mmCIF file of C-alpha atoms in Angstrom:
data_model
loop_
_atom_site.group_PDB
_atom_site.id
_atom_site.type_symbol
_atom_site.label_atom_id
_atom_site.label_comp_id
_atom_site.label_asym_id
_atom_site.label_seq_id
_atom_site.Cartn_x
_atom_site.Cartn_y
_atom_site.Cartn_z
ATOM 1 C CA UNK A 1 -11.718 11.366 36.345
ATOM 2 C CA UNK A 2 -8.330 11.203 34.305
ATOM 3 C CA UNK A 3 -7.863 13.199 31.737
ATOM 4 C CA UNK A 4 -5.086 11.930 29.072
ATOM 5 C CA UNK A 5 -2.945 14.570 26.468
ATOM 6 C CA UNK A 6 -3.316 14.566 23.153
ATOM 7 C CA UNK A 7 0.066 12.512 22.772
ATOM 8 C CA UNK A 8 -1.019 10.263 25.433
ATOM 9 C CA UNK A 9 -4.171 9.660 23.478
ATOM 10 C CA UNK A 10 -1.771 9.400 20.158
ATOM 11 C CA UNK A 11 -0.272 6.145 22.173
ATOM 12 C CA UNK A 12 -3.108 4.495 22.949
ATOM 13 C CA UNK A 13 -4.275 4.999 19.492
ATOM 14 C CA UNK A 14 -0.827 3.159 17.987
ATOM 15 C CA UNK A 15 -1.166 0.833 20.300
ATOM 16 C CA UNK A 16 -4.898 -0.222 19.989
ATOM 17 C CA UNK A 17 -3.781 -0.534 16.152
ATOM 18 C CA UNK A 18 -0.918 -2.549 16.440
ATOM 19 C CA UNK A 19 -3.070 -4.740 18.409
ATOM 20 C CA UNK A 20 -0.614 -3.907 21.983
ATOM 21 C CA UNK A 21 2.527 -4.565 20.759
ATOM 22 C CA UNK A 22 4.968 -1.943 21.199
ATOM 23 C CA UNK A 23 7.758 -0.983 18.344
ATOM 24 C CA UNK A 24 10.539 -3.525 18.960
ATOM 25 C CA UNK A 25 7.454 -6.445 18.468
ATOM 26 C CA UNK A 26 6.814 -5.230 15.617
ATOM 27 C CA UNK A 27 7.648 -7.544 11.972
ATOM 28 C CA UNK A 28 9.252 -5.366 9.157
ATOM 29 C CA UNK A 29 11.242 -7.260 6.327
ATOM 30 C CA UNK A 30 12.057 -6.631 3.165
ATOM 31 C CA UNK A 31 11.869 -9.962 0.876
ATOM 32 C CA UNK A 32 12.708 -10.795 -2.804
ATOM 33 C CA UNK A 33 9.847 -12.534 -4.329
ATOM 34 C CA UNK A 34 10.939 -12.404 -8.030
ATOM 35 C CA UNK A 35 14.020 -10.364 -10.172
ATOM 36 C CA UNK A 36 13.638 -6.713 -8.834
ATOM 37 C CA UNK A 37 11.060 -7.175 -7.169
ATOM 38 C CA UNK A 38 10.536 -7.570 -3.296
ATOM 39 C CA UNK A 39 7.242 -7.878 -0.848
ATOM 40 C CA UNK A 40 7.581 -5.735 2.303
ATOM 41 C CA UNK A 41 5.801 -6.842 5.093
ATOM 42 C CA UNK A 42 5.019 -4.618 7.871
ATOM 43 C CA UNK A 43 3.155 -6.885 10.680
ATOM 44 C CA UNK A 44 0.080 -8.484 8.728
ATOM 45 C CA UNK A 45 0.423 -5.811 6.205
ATOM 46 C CA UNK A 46 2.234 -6.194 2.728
ATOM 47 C CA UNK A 47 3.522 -3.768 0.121
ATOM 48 C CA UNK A 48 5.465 -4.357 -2.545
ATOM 49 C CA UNK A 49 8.756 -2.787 -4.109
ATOM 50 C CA UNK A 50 10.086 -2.748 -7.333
ATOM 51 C CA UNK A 51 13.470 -1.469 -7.974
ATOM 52 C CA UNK A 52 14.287 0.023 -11.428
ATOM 53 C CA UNK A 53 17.133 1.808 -13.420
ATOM 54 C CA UNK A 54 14.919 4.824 -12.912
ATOM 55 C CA UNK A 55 14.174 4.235 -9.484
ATOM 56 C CA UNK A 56 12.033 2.417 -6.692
ATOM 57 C CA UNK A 57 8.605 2.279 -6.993
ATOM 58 C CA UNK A 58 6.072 1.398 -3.633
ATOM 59 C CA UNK A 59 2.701 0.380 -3.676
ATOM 60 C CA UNK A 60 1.144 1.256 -0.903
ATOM 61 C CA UNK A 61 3.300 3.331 2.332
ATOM 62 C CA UNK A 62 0.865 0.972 4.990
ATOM 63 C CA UNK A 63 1.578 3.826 7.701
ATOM 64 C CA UNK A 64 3.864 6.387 8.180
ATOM 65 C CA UNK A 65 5.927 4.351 10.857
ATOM 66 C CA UNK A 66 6.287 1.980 7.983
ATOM 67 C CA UNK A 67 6.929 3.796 5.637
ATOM 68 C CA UNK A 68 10.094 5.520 7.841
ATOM 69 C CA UNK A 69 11.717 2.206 8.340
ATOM 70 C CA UNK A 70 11.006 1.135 4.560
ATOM 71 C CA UNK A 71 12.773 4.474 3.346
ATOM 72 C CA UNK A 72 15.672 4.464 5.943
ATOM 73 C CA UNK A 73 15.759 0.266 4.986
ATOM 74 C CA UNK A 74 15.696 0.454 1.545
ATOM 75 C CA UNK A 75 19.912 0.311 1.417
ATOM 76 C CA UNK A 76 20.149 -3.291 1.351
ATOM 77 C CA UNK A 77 18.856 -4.147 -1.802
ATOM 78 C CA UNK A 78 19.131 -0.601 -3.712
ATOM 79 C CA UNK A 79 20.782 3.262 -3.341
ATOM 80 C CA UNK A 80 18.393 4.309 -5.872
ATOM 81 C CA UNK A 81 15.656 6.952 -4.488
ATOM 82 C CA UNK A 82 11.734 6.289 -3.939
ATOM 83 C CA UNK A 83 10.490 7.574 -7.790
ATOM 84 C CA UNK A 84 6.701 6.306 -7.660
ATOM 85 C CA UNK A 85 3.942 5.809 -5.159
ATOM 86 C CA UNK A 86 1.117 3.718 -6.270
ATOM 87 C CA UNK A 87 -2.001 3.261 -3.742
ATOM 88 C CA UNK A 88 -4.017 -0.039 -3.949
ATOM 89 C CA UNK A 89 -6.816 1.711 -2.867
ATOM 90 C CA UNK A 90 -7.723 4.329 -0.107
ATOM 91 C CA UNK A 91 -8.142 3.055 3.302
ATOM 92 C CA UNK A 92 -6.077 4.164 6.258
ATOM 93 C CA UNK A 93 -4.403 0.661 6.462
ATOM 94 C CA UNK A 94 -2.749 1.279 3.837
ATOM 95 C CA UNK A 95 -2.766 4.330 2.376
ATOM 96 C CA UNK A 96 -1.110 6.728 5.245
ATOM 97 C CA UNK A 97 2.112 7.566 5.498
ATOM 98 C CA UNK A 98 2.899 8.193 1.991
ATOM 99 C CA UNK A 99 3.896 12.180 2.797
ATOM 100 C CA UNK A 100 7.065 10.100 3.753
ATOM 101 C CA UNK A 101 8.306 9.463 -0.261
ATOM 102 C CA UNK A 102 6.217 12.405 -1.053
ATOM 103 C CA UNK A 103 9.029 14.549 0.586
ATOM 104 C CA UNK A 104 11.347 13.105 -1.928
ATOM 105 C CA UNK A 105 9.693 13.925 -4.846
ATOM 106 C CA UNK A 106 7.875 10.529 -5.626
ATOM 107 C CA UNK A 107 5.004 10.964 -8.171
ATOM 108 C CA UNK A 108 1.484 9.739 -6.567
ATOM 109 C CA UNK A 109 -0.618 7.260 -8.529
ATOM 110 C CA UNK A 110 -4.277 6.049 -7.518
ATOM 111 C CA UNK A 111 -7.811 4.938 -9.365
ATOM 112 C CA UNK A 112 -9.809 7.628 -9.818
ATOM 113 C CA UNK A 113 -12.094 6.801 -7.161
ATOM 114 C CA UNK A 114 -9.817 6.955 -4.748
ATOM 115 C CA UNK A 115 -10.270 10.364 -2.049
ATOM 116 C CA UNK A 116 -9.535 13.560 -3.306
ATOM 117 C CA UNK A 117 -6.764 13.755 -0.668
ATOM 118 C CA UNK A 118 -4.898 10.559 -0.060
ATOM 119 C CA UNK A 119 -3.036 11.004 3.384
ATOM 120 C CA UNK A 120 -2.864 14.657 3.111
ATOM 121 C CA UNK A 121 -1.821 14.829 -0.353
ATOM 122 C CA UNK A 122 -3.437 14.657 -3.741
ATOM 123 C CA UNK A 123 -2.236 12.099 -6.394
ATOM 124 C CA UNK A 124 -0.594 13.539 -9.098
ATOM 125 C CA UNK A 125 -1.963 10.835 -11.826
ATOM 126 C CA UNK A 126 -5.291 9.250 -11.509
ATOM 127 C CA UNK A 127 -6.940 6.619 -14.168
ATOM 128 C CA UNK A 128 -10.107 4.554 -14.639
ATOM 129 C CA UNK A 129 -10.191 1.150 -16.041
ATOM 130 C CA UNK A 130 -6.521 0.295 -16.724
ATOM 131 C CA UNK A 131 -2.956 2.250 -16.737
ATOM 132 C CA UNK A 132 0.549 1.219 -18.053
ATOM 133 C CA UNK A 133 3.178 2.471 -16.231
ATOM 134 C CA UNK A 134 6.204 2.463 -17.533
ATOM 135 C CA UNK A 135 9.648 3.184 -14.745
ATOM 136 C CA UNK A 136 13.253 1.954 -15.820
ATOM 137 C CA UNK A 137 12.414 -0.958 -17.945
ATOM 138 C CA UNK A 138 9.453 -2.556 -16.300
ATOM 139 C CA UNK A 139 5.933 -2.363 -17.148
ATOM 140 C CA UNK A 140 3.373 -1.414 -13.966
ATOM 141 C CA UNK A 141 -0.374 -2.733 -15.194
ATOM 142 C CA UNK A 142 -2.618 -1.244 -13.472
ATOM 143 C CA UNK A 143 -6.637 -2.474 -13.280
ATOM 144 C CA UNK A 144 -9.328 -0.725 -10.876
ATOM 145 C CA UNK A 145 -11.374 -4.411 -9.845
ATOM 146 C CA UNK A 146 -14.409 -2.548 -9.689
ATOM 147 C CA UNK A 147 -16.637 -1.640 -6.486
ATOM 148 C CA UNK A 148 -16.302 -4.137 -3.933
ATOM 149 C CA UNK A 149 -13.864 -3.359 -1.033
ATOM 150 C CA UNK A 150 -14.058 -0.105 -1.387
ATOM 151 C CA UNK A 151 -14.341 2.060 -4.525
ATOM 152 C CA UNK A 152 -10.686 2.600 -5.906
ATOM 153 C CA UNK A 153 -9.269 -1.083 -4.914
ATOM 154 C CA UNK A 154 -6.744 -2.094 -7.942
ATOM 155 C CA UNK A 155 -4.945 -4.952 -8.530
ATOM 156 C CA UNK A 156 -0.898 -4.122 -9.956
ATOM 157 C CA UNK A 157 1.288 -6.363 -11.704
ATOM 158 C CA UNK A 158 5.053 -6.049 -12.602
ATOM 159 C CA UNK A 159 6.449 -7.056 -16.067
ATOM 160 C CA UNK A 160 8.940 -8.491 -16.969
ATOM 161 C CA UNK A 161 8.910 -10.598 -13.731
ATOM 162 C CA UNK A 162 4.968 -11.644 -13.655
ATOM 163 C CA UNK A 163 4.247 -10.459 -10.122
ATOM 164 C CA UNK A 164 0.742 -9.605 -8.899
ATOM 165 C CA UNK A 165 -0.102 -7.526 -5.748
ATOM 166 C CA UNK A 166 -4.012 -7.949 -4.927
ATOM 167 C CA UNK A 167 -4.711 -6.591 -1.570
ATOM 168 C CA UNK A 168 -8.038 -6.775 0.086
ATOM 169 C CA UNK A 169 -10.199 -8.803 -2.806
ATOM 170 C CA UNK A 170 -12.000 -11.651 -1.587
ATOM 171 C CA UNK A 171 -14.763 -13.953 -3.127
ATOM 172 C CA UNK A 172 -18.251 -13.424 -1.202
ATOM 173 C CA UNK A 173 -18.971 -17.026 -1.531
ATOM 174 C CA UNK A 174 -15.761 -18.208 0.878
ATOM 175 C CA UNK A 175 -16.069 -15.276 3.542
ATOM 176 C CA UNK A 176 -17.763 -16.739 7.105
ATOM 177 C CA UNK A 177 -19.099 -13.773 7.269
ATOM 178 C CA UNK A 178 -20.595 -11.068 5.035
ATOM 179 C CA UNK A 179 -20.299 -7.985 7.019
ATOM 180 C CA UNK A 180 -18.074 -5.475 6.113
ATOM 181 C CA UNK A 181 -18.477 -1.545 6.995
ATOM 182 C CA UNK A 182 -17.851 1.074 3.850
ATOM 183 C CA UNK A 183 -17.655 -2.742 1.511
ATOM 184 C CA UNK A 184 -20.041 -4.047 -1.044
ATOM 185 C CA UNK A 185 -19.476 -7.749 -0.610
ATOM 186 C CA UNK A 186 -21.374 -8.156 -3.622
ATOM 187 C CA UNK A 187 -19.949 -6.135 -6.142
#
């Protein structure tokens, strides 16, 4: 019998979840989509960045290995410091590794649903139905899309430049499949 260290067990783990590839195989990017705002991908993962006169803002950190390289990345296309971290919604997929911005004083938004502690930390603002946000001259909507994928799942869209991020929302109807752990298809 073979018994494996915790930091052995650790690499498994981040392997298993970045289905075996190791770090150099891995596909970060940072991409402008529309005026100041940009899409960052992180393998099949996306989170978007929105860089203001006030400061960035992130939804979602994915992970904290992606969050790193987004922080120590964010140089080529601003010098201005991480302000605002919004969470889509709660899972582990893409709600870890925020404690990275966190450091830097970024202020934590999430639906009111979301866990008490998001990644080890508790959001600082939380809201039900809708929020404004307002950072630097852009306008962060905010709208919780109701129980479904989750319970805190929101959709965020940046004004002036009329840019949605929806992660995770699917219609029942088109899905081969209807089975999703911790998901009310239906709602």
């Amino acid at each position: 019998m073979r018994i494996l260290t915790k930091s052995a067990i650790a690499a498994v783990a981040l392997a298993v979840s970045l289905g075996g590839a190791s770090a150099q195989d891995i596909k970060r990017s940072i991409t402008k989509v529309a005026g100041d705002v940009y899409r960052f991908q992180n393998n099949f993962h996306f989170s978007l960045v929105t860089v203001t006169s006030a400061g960035v803002v992130v939804v979602d950190p994915i992970n904290a290995e992606a969050a790193t390289w987004l922080k120590a990345n964010l140089s080529q296309i601003t010098d201005k410091p991480i302000t605002h971290l919004i969470y889509s919604h709660s899972h582990g997929d893409h709600a870890s590794g925020g404690t990275v911005f966190q450091g830097g004083g970024a202020l934590v938004i999430a639906q009111e649903n979301a866990t008490d502690a998001i990644d080890g930390g508790v959001p600082d603002i939380r809201f039900s139905e809708e929020m404004d946000i307002r950072v630097g001259g852009k306008t962060f909507e905010l709208t919780w899309l109701g129980e479904g994928h989750g319970q805190d799942l929101i959709a965020v869209v940046v004004r002036p430049e009329n840019v949605a991020f929806i992660t995770d929302a699917a219609a029942p109807k088109r899905l081969p499949y209807r089975d999703f752990p911790r998901s009310d298809i239906d709602g």
